[in-house]
Short mmCIF file of C-alpha atoms in Angstrom, two decimals:
data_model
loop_
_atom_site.label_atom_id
_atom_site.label_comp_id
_atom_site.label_asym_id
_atom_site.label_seq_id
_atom_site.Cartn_x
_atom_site.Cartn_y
_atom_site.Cartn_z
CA UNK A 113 33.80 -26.76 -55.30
CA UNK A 114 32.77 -24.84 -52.29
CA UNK A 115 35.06 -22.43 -50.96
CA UNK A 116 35.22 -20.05 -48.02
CA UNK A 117 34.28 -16.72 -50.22
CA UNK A 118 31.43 -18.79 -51.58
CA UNK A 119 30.15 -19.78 -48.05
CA UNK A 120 30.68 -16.05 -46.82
CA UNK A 121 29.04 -14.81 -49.72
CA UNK A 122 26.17 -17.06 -48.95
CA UNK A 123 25.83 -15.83 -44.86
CA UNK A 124 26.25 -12.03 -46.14
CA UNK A 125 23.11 -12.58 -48.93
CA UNK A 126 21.29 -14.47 -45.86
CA UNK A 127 21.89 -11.80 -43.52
CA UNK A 128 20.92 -9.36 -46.15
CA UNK A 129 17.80 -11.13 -46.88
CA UNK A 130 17.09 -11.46 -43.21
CA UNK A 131 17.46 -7.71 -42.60
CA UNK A 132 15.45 -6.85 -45.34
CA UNK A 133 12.42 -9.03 -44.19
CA UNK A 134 12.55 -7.82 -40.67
CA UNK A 135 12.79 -3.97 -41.94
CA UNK A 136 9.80 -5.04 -44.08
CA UNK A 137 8.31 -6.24 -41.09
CA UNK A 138 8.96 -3.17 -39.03
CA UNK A 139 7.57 -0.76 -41.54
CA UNK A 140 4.10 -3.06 -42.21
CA UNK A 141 3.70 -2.69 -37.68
CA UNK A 142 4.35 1.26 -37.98
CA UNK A 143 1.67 1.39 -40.67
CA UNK A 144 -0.74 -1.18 -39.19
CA UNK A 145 -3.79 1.94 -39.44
CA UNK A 146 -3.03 1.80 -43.32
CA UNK A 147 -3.22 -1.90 -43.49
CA UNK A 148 -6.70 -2.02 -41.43
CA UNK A 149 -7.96 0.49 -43.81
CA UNK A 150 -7.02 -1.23 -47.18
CA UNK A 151 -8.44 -4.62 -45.69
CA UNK A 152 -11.97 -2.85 -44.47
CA UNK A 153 -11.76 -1.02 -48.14
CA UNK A 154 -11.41 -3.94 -50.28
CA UNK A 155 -14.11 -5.85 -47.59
CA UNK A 156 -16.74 -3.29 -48.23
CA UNK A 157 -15.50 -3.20 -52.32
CA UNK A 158 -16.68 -6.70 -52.10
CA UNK A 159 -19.68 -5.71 -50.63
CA UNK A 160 -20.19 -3.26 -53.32
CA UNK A 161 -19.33 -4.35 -56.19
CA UNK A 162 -22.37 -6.83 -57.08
CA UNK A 163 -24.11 -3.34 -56.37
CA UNK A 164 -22.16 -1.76 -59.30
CA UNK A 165 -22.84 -4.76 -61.65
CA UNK A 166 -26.59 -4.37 -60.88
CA UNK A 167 -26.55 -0.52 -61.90
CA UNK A 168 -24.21 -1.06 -65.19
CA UNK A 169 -26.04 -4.55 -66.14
CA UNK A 170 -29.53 -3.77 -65.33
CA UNK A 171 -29.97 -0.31 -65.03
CA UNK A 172 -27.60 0.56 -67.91
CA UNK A 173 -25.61 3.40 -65.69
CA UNK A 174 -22.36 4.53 -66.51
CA UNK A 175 -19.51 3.03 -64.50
CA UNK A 176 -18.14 5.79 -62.49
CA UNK A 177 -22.05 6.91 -62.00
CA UNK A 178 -23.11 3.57 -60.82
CA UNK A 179 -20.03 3.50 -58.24
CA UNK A 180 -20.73 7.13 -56.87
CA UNK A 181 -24.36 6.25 -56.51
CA UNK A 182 -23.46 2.45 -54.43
CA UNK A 183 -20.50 4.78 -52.29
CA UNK A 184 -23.47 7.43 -51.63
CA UNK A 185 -25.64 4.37 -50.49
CA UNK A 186 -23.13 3.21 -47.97
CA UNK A 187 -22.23 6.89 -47.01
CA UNK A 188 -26.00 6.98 -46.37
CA UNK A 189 -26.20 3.55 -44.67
CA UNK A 190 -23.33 4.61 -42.59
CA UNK A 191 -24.72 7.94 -40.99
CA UNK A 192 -28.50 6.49 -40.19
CA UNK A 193 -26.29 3.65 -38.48
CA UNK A 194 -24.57 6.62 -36.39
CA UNK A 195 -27.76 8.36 -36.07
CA UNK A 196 -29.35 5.28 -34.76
CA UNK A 197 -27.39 5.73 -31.42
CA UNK A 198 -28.55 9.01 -30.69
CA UNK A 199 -32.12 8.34 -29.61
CA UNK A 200 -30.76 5.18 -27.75
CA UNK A 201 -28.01 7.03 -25.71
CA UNK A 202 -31.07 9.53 -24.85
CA UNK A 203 -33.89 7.20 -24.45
CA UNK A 204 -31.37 5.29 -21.57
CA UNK A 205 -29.89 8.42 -19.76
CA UNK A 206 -34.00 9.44 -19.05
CA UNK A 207 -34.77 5.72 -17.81
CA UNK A 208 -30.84 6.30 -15.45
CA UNK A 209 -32.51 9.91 -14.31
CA UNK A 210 -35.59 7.86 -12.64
CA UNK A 211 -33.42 5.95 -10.19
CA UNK A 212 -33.89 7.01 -6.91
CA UNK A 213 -31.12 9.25 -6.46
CA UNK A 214 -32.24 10.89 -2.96
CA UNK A 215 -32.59 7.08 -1.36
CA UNK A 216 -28.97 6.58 -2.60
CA UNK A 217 -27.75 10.15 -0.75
CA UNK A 218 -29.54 9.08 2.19
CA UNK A 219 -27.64 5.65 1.99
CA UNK A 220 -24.46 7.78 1.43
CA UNK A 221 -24.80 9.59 4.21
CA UNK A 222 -25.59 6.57 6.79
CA UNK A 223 -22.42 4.91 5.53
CA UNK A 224 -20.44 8.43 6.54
CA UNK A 225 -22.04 8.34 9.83
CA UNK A 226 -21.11 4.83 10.23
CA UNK A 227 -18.05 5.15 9.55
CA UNK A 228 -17.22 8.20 11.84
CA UNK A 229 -18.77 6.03 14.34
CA UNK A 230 -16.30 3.47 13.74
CA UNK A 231 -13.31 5.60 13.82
CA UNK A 232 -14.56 7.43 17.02
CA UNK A 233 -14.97 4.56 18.71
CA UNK A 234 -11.44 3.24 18.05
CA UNK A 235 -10.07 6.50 18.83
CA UNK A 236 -9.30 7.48 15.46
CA UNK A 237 -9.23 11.30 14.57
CA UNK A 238 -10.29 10.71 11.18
CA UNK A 239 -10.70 14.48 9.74
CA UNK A 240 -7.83 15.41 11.57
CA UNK A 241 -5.53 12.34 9.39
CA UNK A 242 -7.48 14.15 6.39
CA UNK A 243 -6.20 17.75 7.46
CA UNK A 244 -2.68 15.91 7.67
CA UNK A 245 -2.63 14.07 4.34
CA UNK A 246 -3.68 17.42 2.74
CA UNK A 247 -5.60 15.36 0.35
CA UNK A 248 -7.22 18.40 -1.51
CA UNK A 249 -3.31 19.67 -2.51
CA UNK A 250 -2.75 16.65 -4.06
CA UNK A 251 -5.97 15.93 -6.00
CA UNK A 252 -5.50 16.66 -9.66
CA UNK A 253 -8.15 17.71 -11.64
CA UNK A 254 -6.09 17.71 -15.05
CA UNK A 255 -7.38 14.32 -15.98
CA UNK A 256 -10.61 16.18 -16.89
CA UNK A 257 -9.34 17.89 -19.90
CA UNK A 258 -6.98 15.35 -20.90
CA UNK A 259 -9.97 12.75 -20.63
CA UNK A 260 -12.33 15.43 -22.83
CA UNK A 261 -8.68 15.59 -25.02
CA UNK A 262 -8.60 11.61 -25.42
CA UNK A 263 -12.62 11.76 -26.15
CA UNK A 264 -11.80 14.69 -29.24
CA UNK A 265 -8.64 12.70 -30.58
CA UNK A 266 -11.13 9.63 -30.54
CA UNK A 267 -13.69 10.99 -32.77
CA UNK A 268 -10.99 12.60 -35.10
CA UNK A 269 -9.06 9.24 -35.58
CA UNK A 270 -12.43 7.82 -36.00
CA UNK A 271 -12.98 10.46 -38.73
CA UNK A 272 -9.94 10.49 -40.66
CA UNK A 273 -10.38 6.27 -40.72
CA UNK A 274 -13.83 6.33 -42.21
CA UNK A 275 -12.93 9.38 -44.67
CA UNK A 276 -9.88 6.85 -45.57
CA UNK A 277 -11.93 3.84 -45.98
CA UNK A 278 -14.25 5.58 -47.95
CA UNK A 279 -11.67 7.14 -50.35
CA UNK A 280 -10.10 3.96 -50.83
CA UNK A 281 -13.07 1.84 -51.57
CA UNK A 282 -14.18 4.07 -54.34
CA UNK A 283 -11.20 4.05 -56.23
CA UNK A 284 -11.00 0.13 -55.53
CA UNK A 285 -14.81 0.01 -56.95
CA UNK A 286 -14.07 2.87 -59.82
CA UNK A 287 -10.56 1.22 -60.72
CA UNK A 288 -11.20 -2.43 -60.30
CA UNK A 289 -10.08 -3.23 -64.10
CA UNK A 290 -7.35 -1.15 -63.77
CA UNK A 291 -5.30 -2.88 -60.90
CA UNK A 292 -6.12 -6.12 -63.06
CA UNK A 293 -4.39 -4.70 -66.22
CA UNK A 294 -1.53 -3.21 -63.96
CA UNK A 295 -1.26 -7.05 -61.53
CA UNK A 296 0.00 -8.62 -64.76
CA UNK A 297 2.71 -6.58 -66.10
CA UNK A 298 3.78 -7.13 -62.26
CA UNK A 299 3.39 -10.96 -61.58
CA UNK A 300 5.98 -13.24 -62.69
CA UNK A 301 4.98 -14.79 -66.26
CA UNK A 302 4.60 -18.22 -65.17
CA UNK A 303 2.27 -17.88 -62.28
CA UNK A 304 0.53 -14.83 -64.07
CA UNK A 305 -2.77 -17.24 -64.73
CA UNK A 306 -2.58 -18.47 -61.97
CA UNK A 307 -2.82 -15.58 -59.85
CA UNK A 308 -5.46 -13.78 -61.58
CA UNK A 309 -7.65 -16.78 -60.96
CA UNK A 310 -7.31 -16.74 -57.46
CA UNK A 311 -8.02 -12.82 -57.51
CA UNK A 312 -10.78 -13.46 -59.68
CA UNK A 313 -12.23 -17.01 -57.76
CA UNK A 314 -11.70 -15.19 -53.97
CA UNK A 315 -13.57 -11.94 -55.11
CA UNK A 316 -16.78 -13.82 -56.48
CA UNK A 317 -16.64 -15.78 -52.91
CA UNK A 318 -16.26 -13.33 -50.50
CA UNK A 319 -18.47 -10.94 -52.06
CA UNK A 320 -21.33 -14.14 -51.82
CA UNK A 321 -20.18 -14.54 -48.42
CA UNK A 322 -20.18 -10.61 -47.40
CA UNK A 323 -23.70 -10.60 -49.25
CA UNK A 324 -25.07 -13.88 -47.27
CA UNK A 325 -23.69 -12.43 -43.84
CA UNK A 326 -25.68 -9.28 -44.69
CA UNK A 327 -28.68 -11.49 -45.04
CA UNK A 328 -28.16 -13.51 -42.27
CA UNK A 329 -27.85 -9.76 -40.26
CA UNK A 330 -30.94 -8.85 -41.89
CA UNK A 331 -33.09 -12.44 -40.88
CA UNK A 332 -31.53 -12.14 -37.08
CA UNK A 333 -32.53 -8.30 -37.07
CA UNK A 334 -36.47 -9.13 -38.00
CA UNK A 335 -36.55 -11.89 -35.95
CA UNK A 336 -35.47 -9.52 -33.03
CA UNK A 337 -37.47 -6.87 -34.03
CA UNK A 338 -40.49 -8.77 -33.66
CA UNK A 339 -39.94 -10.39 -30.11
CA UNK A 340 -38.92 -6.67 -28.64
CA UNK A 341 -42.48 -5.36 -30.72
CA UNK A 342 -44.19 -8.20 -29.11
CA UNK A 343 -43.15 -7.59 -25.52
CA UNK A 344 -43.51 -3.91 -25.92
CA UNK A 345 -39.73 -2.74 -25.71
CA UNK A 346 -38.16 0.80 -26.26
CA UNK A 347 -36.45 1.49 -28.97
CA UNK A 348 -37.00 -2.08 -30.49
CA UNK A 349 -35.67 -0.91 -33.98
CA UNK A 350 -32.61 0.31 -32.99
CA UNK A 351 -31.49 -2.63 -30.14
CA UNK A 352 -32.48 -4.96 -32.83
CA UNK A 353 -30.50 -4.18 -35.15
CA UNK A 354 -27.61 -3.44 -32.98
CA UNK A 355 -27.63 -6.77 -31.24
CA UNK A 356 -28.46 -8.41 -34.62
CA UNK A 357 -24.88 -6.42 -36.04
CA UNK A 358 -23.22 -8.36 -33.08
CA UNK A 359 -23.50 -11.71 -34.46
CA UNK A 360 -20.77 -10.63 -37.22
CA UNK A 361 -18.81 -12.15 -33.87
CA UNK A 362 -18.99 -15.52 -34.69
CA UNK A 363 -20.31 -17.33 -31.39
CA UNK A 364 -19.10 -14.62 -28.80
CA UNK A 365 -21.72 -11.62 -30.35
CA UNK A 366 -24.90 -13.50 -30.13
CA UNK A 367 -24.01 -13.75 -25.70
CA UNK A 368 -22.72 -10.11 -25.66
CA UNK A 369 -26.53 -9.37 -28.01
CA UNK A 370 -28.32 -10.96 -24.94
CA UNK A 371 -26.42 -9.94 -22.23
CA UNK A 372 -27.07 -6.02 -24.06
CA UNK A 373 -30.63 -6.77 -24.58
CA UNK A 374 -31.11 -8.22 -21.17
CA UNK A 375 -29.49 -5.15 -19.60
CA UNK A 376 -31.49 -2.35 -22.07
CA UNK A 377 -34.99 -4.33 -21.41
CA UNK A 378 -34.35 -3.50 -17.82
CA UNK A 379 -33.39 -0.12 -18.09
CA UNK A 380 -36.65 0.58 -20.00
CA UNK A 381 -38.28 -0.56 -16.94
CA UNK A 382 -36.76 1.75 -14.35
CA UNK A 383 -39.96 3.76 -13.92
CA UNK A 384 -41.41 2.54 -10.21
CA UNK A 385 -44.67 1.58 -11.66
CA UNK A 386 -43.52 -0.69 -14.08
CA UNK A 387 -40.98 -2.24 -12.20
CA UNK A 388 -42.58 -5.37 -11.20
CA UNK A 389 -42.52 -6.61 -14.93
CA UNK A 390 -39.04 -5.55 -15.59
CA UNK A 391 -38.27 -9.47 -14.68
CA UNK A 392 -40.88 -10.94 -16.50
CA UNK A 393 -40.48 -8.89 -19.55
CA UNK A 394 -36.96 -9.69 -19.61
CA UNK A 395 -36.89 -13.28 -19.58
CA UNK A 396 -39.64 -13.31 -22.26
CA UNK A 397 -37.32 -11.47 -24.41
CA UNK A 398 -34.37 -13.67 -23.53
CA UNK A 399 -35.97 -16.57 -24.64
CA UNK A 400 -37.27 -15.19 -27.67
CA UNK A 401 -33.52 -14.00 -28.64
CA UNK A 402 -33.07 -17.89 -27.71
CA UNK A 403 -35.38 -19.03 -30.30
CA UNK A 404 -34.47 -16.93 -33.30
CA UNK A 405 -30.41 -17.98 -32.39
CA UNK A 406 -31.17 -21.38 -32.82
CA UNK A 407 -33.08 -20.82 -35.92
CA UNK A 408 -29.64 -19.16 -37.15
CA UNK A 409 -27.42 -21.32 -35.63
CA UNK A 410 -29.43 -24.21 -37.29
CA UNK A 411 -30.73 -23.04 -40.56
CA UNK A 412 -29.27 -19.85 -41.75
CA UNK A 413 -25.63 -20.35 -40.46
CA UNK A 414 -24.99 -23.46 -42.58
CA UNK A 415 -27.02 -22.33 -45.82
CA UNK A 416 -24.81 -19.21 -45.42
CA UNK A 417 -21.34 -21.09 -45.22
CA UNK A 418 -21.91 -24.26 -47.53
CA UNK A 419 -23.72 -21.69 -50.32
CA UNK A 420 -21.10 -19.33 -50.36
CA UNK A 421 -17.45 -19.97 -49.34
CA UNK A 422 -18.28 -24.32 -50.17
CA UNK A 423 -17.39 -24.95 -46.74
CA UNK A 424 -18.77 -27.71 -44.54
CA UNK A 425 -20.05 -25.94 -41.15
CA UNK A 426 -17.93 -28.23 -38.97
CA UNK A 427 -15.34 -27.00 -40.90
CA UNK A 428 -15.44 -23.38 -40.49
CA UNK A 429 -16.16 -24.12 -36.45
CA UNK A 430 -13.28 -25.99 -36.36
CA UNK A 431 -11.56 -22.95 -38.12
CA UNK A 432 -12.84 -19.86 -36.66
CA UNK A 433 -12.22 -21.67 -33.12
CA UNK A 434 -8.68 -22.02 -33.69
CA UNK A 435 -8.27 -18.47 -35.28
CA UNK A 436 -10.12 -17.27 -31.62
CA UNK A 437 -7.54 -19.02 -29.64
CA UNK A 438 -4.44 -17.45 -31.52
CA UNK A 439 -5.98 -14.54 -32.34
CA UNK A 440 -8.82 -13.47 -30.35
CA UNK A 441 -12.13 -11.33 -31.20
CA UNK A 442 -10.97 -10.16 -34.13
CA UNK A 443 -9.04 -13.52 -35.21
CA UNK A 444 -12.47 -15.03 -35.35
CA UNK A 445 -14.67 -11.99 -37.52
CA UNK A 446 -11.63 -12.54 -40.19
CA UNK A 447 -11.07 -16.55 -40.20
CA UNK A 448 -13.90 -17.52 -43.01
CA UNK A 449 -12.36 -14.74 -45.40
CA UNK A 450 -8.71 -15.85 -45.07
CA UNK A 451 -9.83 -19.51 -44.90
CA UNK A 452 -11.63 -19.23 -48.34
CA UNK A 453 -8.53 -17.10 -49.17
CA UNK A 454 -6.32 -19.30 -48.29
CA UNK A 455 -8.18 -22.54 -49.91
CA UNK A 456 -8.67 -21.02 -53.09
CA UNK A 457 -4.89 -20.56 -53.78
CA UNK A 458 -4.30 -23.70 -52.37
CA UNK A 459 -6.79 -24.84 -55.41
CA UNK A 460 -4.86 -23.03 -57.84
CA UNK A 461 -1.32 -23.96 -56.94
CA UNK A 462 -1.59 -27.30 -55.61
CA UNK A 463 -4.86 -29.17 -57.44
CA UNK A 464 -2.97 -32.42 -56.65
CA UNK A 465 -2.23 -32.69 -53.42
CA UNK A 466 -4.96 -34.99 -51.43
CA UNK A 467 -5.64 -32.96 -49.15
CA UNK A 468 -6.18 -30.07 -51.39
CA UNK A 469 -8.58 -32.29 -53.58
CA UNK A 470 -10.49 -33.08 -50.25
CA UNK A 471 -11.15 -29.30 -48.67
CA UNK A 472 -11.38 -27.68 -52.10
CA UNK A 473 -13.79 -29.96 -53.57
CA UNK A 474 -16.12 -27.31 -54.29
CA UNK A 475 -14.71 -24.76 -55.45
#
């Protein structure tokens, strides 16, 4: 029979349950830099860990040596990616410096002349409304150091995440066996097998799919490389492969790689005498960034998708289209890994239902 104290009994344990969740939920938003970390981490774990397999299986190396030596191979990856910028950034501020600066004073000052012009003729005392708004008193110039402060507190968060990321994934890489020993004296006893399967099934195919989008990086970068050699464009090495690192955006990086490449093919043109092929040169290299995205869009896209996370490409447009519409940039980059995530406990926990049967056929 249900009576009152039951009922109240069962609001209070609701309430309690409630408050507990949104606490819960609270604490994961005030920690949201810890999450991101742990997610890159165990992302670039992924990454490493056929890496550590190689060194142990093949090359006979101890465990904890072959993990040191694939983290000092990222570490290493990691800086020449930095350093890559730096002859960029350089290359570009030379090609700004041969704009011609005195034709844009000259234009500067004929729009000042103009414009005293104006105000004279309309009987406007125009430095005598700048005397009055004492303009100079209330200019402040303390945006400067806050804006060099923002740039400093930048580079230190940036810092502190890799140094984080980088901590984390070792121990991930060094303790992988571990955290399986320690997940089942956690897990509840019936769905113990059940768990570790999915753990074990959504490692093997998001490492294949980290590994193919590497590759598919890789084929974009050299097919880039070669139209920039081709057409005789600075720095071809480094826009390459930082246009060909956009297309980690699924359909949104390979229009923000041309618009880039468009806009540094142009700025290696700003010398006068070479300006009349700046168009030319340009639209050559546009369509051969054309050419190599269908080629990817066509042939190594799907191979990528259907080989590794058993996923039909329709599916994963339909997928990472609706993850870019609730999500946005970065609802799209992560939509194939929780998909496959997603499907493969879906597999584990529900093998009967239809529709299960139907998306997880291959896996």
């Amino acid at each position: 029979m249900v009576t009152s104290k039951t009922i109240g009994n069962g609001i209070l344990r609701a309430l309690i349950i409630t408050a507990g969740a949104l606490l819960l939920l609270y604490i994961l938003f005030l920690i949201q830099p810890v999450i991101y970390f742990l997610f890159i981490a165990l992302i670039v774990s992924m990454i490493g860990s056929p890496i550590v397999n190689f060194l142990e299986k093949k090359l006979k190396f101890n465990h904890i040596v072959a993990v040191l030596v694939t983290m000092v191979f990222f570490i290493l990856l990691l800086a020449g990616f930095i350093m890559m910028f730096v002859p960029l950034i350089i290359s570009q501020s030379e090609n700004l410096s041969l704009l011609d600066t005195g034709k844009l004073q000259n234009d500067l000052t004929e729009l000042v002349d103009k414009l005293k012009t104006y105000f004279s003729d309309h009987n406007i005392d125009a430095e005598n409304m700048l005397k009055e708004s004492n303009l100079a008193s209330k200019l402040n110039l303390n945006f400067i150091p806050n804006f060099l402060n923002a740039i400093l507190g930048t580079l230190g968060n940036i810092g502190m995440a890799i140094g984080s990321i980088i901590f984390i994934t070792f121990f991930f890489l060094k303790d992988k066996k571990l955290f399986t020993v320690n997940a089942k004296k956690i897990l509840p006893e019936g769905h113990e097998s059940k768990i570790i399967n999915s753990f074990r099934k959504i490692n093997h195919l998001l490492s294949r799919y980290f590994i193919g989008l590497i590759g598919q990086v890789t084929i974009l970068f050299i097919m880039y490389l070669i139209v920039l050699l081709v057409f005789g464009v600075e720095n071809a090495f480094i826009i390459a492969f930082i246009t060909a690192l956009l297309n980690i955006i699924p359909y949104i990086g390979p229009l923000i790689a041309t618009a880039l490449v468009a806009i540094l093919t142009m700025l290696g043109h700003m010398d006068p005498q070479s300006q009349g092929e700046m168009l030319s040169t340009t639209l050559y290299v546009l369509i051969g960034y054309s050419v190599a995205q269908i080629i990817d869009n066509n042939v190594t896209t799907p191979l990528i998708f259907s080989n590794s996370v058993n996923s039909h490409p329709l599916e994963i447009f339909i997928v990472i289209l609706a993850s870019g519409f609730l999500f946005g940039v970065l609802g799209m980059i992560v939509a194939v890994p929780l998909y496959t995530i997603a499907k493969v406990v879906a597999k584990e926990f529900f093998p009967e239902n239809p529709v299960v049967k139907v998306l997880t056929r291959g896996i």
